[in-house]
PDB file of C-alpha atoms in Angstrom:
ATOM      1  CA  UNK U   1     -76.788 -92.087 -36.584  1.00  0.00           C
ATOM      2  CA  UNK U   2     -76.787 -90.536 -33.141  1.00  0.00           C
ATOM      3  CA  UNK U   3     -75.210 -92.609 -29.965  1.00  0.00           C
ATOM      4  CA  UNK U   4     -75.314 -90.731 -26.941  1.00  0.00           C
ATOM      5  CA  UNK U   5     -74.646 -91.607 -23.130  1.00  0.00           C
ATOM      6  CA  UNK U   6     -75.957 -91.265 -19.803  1.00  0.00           C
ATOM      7  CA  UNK U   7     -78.609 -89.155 -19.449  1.00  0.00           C
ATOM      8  CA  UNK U   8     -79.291 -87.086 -15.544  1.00  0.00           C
ATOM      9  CA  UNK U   9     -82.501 -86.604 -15.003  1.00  0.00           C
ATOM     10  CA  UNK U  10     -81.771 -83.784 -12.743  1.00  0.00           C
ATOM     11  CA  UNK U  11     -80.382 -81.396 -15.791  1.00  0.00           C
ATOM     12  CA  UNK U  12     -83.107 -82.063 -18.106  1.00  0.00           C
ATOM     13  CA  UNK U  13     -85.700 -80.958 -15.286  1.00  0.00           C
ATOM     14  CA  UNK U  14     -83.149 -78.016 -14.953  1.00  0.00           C
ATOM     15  CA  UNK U  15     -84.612 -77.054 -18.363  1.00  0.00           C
ATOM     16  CA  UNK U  16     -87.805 -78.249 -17.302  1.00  0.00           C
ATOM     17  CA  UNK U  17     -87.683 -75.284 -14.498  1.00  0.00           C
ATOM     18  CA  UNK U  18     -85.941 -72.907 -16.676  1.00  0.00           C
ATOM     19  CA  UNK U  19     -89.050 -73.125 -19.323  1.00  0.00           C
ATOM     20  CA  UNK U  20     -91.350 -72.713 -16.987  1.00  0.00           C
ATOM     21  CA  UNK U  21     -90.147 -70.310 -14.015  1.00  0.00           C
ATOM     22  CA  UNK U  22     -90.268 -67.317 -17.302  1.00  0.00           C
ATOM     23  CA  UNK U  23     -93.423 -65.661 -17.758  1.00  0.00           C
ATOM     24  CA  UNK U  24     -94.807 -67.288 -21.204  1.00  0.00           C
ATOM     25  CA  UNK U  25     -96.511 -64.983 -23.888  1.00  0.00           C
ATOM     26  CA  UNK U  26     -97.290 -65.675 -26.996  1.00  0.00           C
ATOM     27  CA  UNK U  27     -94.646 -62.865 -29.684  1.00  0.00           C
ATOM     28  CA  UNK U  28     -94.284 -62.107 -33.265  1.00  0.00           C
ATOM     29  CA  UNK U  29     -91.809 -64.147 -34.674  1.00  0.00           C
ATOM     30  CA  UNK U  30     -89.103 -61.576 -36.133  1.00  0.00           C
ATOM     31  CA  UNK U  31     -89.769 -62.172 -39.640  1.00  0.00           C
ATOM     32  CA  UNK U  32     -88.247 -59.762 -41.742  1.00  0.00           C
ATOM     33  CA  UNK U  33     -86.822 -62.472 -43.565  1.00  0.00           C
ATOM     34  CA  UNK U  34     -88.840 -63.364 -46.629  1.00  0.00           C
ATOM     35  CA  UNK U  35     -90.040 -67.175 -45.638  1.00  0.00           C
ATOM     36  CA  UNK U  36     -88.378 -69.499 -47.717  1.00  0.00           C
ATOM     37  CA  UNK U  37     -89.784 -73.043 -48.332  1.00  0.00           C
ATOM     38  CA  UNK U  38     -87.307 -76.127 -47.997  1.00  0.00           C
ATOM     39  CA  UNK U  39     -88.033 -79.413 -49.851  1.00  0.00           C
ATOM     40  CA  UNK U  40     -85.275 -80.677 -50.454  1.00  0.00           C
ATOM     41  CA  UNK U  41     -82.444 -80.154 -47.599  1.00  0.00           C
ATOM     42  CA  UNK U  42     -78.838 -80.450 -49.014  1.00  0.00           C
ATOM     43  CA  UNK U  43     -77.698 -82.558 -46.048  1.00  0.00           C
ATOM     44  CA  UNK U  44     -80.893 -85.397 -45.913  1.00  0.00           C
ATOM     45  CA  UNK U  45     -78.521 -86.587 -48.986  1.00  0.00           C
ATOM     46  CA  UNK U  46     -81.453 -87.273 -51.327  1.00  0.00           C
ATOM     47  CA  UNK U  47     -82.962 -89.391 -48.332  1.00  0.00           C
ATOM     48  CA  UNK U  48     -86.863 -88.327 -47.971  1.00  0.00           C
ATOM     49  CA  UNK U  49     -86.894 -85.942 -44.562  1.00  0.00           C
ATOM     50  CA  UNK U  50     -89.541 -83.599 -43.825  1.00  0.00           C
ATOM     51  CA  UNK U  51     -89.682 -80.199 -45.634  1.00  0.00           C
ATOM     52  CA  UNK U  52     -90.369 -77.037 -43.568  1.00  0.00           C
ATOM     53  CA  UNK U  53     -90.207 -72.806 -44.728  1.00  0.00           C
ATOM     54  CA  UNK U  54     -87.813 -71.409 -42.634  1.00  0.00           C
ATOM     55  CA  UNK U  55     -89.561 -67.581 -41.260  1.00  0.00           C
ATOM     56  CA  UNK U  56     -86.065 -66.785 -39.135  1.00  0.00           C
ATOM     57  CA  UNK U  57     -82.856 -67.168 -39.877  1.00  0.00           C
ATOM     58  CA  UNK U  58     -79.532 -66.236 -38.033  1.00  0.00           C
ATOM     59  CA  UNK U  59     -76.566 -67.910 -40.383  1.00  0.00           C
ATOM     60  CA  UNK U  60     -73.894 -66.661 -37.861  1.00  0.00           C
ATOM     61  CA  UNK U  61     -75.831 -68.644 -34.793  1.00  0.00           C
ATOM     62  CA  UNK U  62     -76.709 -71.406 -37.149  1.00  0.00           C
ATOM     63  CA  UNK U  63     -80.224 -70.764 -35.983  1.00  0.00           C
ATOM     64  CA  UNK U  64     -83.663 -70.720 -38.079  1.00  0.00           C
ATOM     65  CA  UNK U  65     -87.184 -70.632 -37.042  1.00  0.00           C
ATOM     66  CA  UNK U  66     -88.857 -73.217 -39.004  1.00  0.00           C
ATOM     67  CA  UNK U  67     -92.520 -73.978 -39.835  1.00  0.00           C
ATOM     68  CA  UNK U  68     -93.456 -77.658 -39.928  1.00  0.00           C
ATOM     69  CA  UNK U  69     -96.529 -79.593 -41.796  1.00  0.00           C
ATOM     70  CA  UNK U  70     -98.117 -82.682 -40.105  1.00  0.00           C
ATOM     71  CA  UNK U  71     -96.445 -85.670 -40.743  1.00  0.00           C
ATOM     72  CA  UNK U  72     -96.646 -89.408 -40.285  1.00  0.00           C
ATOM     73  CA  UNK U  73     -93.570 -90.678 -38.060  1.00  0.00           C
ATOM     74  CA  UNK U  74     -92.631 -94.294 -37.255  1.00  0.00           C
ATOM     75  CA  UNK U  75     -91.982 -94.156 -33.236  1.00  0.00           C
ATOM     76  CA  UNK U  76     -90.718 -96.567 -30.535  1.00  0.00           C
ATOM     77  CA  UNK U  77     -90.520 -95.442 -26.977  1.00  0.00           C
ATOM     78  CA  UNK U  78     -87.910 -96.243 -24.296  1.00  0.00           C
ATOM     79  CA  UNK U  79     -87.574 -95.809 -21.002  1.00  0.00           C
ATOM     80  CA  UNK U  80     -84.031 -96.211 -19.412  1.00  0.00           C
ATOM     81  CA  UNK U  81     -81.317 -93.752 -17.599  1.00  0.00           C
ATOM     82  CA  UNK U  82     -79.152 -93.822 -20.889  1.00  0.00           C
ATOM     83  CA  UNK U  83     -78.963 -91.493 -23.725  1.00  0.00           C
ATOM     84  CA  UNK U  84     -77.060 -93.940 -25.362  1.00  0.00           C
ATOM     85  CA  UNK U  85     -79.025 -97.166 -24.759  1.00  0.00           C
ATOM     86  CA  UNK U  86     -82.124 -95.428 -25.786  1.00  0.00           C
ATOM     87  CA  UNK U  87     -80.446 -94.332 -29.385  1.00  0.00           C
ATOM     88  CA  UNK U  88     -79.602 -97.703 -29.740  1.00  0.00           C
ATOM     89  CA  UNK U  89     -82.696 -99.928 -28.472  1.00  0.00           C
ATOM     90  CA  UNK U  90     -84.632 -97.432 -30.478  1.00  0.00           C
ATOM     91  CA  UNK U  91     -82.917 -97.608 -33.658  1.00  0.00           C
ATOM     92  CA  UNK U  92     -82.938-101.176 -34.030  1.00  0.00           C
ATOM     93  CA  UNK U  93     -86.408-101.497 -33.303  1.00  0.00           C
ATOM     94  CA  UNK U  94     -87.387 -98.807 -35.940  1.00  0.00           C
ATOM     95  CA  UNK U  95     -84.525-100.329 -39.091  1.00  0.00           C
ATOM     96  CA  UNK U  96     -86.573-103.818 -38.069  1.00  0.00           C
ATOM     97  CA  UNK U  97     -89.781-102.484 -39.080  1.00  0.00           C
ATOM     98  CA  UNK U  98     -88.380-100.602 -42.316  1.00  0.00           C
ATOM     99  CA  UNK U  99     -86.468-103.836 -43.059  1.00  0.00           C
ATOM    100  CA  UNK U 100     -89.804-105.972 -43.066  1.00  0.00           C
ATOM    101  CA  UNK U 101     -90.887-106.684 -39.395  1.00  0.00           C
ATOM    102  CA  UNK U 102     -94.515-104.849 -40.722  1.00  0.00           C
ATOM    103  CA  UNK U 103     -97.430-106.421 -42.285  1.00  0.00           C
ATOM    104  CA  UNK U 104     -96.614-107.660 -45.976  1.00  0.00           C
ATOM    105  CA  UNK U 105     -93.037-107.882 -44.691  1.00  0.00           C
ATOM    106  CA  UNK U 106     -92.854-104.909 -47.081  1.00  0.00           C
ATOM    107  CA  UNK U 107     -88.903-103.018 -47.097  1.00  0.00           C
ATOM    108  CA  UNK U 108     -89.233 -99.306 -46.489  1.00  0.00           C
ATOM    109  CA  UNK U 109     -86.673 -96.922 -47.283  1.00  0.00           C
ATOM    110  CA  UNK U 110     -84.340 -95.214 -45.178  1.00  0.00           C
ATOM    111  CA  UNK U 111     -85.439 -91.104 -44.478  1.00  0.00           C
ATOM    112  CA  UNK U 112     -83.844 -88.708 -41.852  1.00  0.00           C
ATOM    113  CA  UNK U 113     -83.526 -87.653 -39.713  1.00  0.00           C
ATOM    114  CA  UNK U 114     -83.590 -90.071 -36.901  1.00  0.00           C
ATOM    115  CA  UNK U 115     -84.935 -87.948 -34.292  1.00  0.00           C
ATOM    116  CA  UNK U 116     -85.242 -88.592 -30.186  1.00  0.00           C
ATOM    117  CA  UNK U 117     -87.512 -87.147 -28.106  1.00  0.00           C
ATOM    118  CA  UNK U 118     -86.585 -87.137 -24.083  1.00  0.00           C
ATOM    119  CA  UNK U 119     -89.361 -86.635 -21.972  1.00  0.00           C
ATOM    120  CA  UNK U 120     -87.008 -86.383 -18.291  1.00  0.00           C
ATOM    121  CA  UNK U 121     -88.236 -88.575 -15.758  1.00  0.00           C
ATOM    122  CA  UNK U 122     -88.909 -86.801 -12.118  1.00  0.00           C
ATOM    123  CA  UNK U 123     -85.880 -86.718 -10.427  1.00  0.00           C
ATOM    124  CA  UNK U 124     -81.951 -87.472 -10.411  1.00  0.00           C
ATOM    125  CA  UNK U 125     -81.000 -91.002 -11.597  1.00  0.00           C
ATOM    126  CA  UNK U 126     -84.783 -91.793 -12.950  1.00  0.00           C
ATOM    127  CA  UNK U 127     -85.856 -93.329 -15.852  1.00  0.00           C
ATOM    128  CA  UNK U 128     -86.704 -91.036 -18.844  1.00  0.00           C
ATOM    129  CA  UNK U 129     -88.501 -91.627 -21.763  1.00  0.00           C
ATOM    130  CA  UNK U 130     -86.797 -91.220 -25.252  1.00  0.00           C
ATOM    131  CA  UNK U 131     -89.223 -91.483 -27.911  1.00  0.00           C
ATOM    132  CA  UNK U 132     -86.934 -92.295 -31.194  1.00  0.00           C
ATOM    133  CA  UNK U 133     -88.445 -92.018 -34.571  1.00  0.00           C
ATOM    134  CA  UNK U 134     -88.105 -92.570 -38.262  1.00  0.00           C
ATOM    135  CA  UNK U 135     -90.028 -90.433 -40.917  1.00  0.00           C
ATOM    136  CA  UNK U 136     -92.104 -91.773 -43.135  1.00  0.00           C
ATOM    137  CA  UNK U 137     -91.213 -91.497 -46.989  1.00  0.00           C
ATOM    138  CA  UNK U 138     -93.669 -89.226 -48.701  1.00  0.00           C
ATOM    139  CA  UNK U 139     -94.973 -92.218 -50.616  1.00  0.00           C
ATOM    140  CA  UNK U 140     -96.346 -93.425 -47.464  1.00  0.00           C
ATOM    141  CA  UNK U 141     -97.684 -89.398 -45.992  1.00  0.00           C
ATOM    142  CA  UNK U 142    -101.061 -89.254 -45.714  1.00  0.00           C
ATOM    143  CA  UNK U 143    -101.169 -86.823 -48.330  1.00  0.00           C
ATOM    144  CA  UNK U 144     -99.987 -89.446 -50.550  1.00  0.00           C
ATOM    145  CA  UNK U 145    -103.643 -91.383 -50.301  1.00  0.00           C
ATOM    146  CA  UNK U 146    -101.943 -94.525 -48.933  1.00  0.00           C
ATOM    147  CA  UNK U 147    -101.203 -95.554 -45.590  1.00  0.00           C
ATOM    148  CA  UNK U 148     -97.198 -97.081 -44.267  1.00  0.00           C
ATOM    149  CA  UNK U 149     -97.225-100.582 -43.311  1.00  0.00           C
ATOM    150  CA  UNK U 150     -98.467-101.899 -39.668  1.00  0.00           C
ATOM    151  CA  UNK U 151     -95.997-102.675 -37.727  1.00  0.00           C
ATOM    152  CA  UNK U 152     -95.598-106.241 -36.267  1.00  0.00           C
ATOM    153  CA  UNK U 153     -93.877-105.394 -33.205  1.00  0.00           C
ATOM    154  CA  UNK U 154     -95.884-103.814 -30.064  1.00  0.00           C
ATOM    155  CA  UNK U 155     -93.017-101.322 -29.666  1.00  0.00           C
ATOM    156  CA  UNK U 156     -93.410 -99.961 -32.634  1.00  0.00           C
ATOM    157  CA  UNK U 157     -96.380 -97.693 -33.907  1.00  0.00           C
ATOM    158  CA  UNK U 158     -97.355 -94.375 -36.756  1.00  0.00           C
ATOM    159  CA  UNK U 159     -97.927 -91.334 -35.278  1.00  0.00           C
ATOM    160  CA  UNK U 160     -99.209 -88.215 -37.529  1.00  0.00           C
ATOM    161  CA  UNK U 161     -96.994 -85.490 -35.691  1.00  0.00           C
ATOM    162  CA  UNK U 162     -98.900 -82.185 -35.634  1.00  0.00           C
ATOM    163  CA  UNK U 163     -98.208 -79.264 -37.837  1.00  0.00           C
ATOM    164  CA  UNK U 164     -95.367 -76.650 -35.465  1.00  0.00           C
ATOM    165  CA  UNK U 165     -93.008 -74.398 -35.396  1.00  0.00           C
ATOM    166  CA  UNK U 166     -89.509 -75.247 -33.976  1.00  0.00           C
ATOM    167  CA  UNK U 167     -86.410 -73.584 -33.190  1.00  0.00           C
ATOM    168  CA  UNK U 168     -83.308 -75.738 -35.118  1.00  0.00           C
ATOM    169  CA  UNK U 169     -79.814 -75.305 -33.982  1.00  0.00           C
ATOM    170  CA  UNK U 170     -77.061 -76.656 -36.411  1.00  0.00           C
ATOM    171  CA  UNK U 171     -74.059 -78.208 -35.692  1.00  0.00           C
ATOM    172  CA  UNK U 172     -71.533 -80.704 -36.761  1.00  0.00           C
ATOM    173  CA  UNK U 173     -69.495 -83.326 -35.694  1.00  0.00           C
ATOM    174  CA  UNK U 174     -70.513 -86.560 -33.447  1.00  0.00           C
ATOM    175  CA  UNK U 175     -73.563 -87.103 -30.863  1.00  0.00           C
ATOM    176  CA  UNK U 176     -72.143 -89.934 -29.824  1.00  0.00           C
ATOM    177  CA  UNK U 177     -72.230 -88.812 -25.858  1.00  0.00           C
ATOM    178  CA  UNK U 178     -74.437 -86.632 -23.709  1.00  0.00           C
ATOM    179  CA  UNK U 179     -71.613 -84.780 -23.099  1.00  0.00           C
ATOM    180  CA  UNK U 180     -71.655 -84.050 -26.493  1.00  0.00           C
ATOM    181  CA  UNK U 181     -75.113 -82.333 -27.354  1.00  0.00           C
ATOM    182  CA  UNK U 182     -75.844 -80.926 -23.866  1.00  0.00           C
ATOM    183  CA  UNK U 183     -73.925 -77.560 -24.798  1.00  0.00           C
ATOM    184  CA  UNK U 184     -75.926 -77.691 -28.189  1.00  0.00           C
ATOM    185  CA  UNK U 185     -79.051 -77.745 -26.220  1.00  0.00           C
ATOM    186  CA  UNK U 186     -78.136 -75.205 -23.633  1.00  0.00           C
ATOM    187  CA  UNK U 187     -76.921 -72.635 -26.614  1.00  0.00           C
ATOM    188  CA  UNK U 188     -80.309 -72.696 -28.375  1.00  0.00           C
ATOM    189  CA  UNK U 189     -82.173 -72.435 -24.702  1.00  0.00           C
ATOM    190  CA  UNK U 190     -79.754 -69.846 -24.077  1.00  0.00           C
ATOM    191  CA  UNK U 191     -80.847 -68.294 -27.449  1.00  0.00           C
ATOM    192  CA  UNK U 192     -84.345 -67.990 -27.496  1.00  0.00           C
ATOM    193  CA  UNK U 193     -84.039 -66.444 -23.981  1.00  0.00           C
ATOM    194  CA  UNK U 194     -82.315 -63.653 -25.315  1.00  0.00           C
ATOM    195  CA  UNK U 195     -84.317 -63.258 -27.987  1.00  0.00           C
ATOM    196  CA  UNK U 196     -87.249 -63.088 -25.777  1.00  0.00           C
ATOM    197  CA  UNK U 197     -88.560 -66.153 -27.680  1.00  0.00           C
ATOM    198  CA  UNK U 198     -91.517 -68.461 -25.720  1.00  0.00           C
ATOM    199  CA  UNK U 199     -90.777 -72.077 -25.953  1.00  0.00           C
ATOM    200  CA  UNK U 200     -92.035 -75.226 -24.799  1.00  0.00           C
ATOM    201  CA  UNK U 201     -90.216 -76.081 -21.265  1.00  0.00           C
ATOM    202  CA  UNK U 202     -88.918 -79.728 -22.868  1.00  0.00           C
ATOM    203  CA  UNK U 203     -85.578 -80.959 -24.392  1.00  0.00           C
ATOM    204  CA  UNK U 204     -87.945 -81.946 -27.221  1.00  0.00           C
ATOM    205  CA  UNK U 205     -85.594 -83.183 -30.528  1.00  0.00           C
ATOM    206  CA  UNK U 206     -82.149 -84.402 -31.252  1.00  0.00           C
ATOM    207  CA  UNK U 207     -81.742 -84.909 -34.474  1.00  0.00           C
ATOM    208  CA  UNK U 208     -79.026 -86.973 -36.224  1.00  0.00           C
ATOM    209  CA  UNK U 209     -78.856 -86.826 -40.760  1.00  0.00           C
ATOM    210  CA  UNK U 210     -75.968 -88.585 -41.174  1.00  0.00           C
ATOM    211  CA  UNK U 211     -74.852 -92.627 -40.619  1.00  0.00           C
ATOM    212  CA  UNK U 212     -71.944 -93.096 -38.317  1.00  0.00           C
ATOM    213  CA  UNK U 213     -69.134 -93.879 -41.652  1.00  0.00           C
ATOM    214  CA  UNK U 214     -69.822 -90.520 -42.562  1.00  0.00           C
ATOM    215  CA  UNK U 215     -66.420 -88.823 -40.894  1.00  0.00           C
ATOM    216  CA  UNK U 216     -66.990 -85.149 -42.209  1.00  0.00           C
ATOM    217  CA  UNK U 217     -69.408 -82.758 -43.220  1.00  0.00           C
ATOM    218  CA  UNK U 218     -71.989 -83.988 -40.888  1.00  0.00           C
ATOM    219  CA  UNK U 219     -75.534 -82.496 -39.878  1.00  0.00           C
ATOM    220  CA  UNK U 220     -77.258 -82.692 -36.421  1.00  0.00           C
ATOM    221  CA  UNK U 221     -80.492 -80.517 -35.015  1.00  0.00           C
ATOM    222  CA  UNK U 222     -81.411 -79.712 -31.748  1.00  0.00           C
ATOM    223  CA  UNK U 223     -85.266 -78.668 -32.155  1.00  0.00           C
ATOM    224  CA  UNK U 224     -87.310 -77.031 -29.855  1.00  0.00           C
ATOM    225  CA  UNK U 225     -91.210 -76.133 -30.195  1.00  0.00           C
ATOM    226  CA  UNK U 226     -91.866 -72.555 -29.987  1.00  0.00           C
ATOM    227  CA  UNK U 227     -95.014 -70.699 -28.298  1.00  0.00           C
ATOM    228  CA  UNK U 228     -96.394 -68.421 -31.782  1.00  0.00           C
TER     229      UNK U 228
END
């Protein structure tokens, strides 16, 4: 899954800035694609991720306007400098709780993506706070009638995500450093300018579907919320 590196506060408020210096109104989605509803991605590799209909879609940017039902997530916030640290504090805290640390010591399986959130602290060198989470298999949705298990750590809790719509980039290879999905987040931010597309002003998702062994053929996600 994901491993990234040192994150600087000071860019991620760049976007921050960016976001919010444009004047923000509410468009039409371009939609003259006929929506097409996703349940079962090729690249979650039978894995249980969250389905979506896709209302936009540029295959030569690798970019799609996607609409999202509520969902539960498993989450785990933490605050440090590093990209990196925060991929891999997180991640071990979440495969504890799917591995038993919940009430009933019940095993969960494994879904994708793991996804981080980075809320960028207020100035260079600052703490941010990456929220990483897990989804929660459909047997455990709350459409399902059941609820997942509790979790036994305090760092670990179920959040029911709101229904959105998000702009996904695509793109292969490693997220290993910062270095590496900073130019994946500038090119969609770069995008929906452009396009004249209002966004929320946060680096809100990166999104990692494949386990580190997995040398080719791999899927990542930028995601960003969009203003509809």
């Amino acid at each position: 899954m994901s491993r990234s590196v040192a994150v600087v506060c000071l860019l991620l408020a760049a976007f921050v800035v960016l976001g919010e210096a444009r004047e923000v109104k509410p468009v039409l989605i371009n939609n003259s694609n006929t929506p097409q509803n996703v349940t079962n991605p090729k690249f979650c590799h039978k894995l249980d991720c969250p389905g979506y209909t896709i209302i936009y879609s540029n295959a030569t940017a690798n970019v799609e306007y996607r609409q999202y039902d509520a969902f539960l997530w498993a989450r785990t916030n933490v605050s440090t400098t590093s990209f990196e640290v925060a991929s891999e504090v997180g991640f071990n805290r979440l495969f504890d709780y799917i591995s038993g640390a919940n009430v009933g010591n019940v095993s969960i399986p494994m879904t994708a993506p793991v996804s981080i959130q980075v809320f960028p602290g207020q100035g260079p060198f600052c703490k941010s706070t990456f929220v990483v989470s897990f989804f929660v298999p459909y047997a455990e949705q709350t459409a399902s009638g059941k609820v997942p298990p509790t979790p036994t750590s305090s760092d670990v809790y179920i959040e029911l995500l709101p229904a959105s719509t998000k702009a996904v980039y695509s793109f292969g290879g490693y997220t290993w450093t910062w270095k590496e999905v900073l130019p994946n987040i500038e090119f969609l931010y770069d995008y929906l300018i452009a396009h004249n597309q209002p966004f929320v002003p946060n680096v809100e998702y990166v999104c990692g579907y494949d386990a580190p062994f997995r040398p080719i053929d791999r899927h990542n996600e930028i995601w960003i919320d969009l203003i509809v």
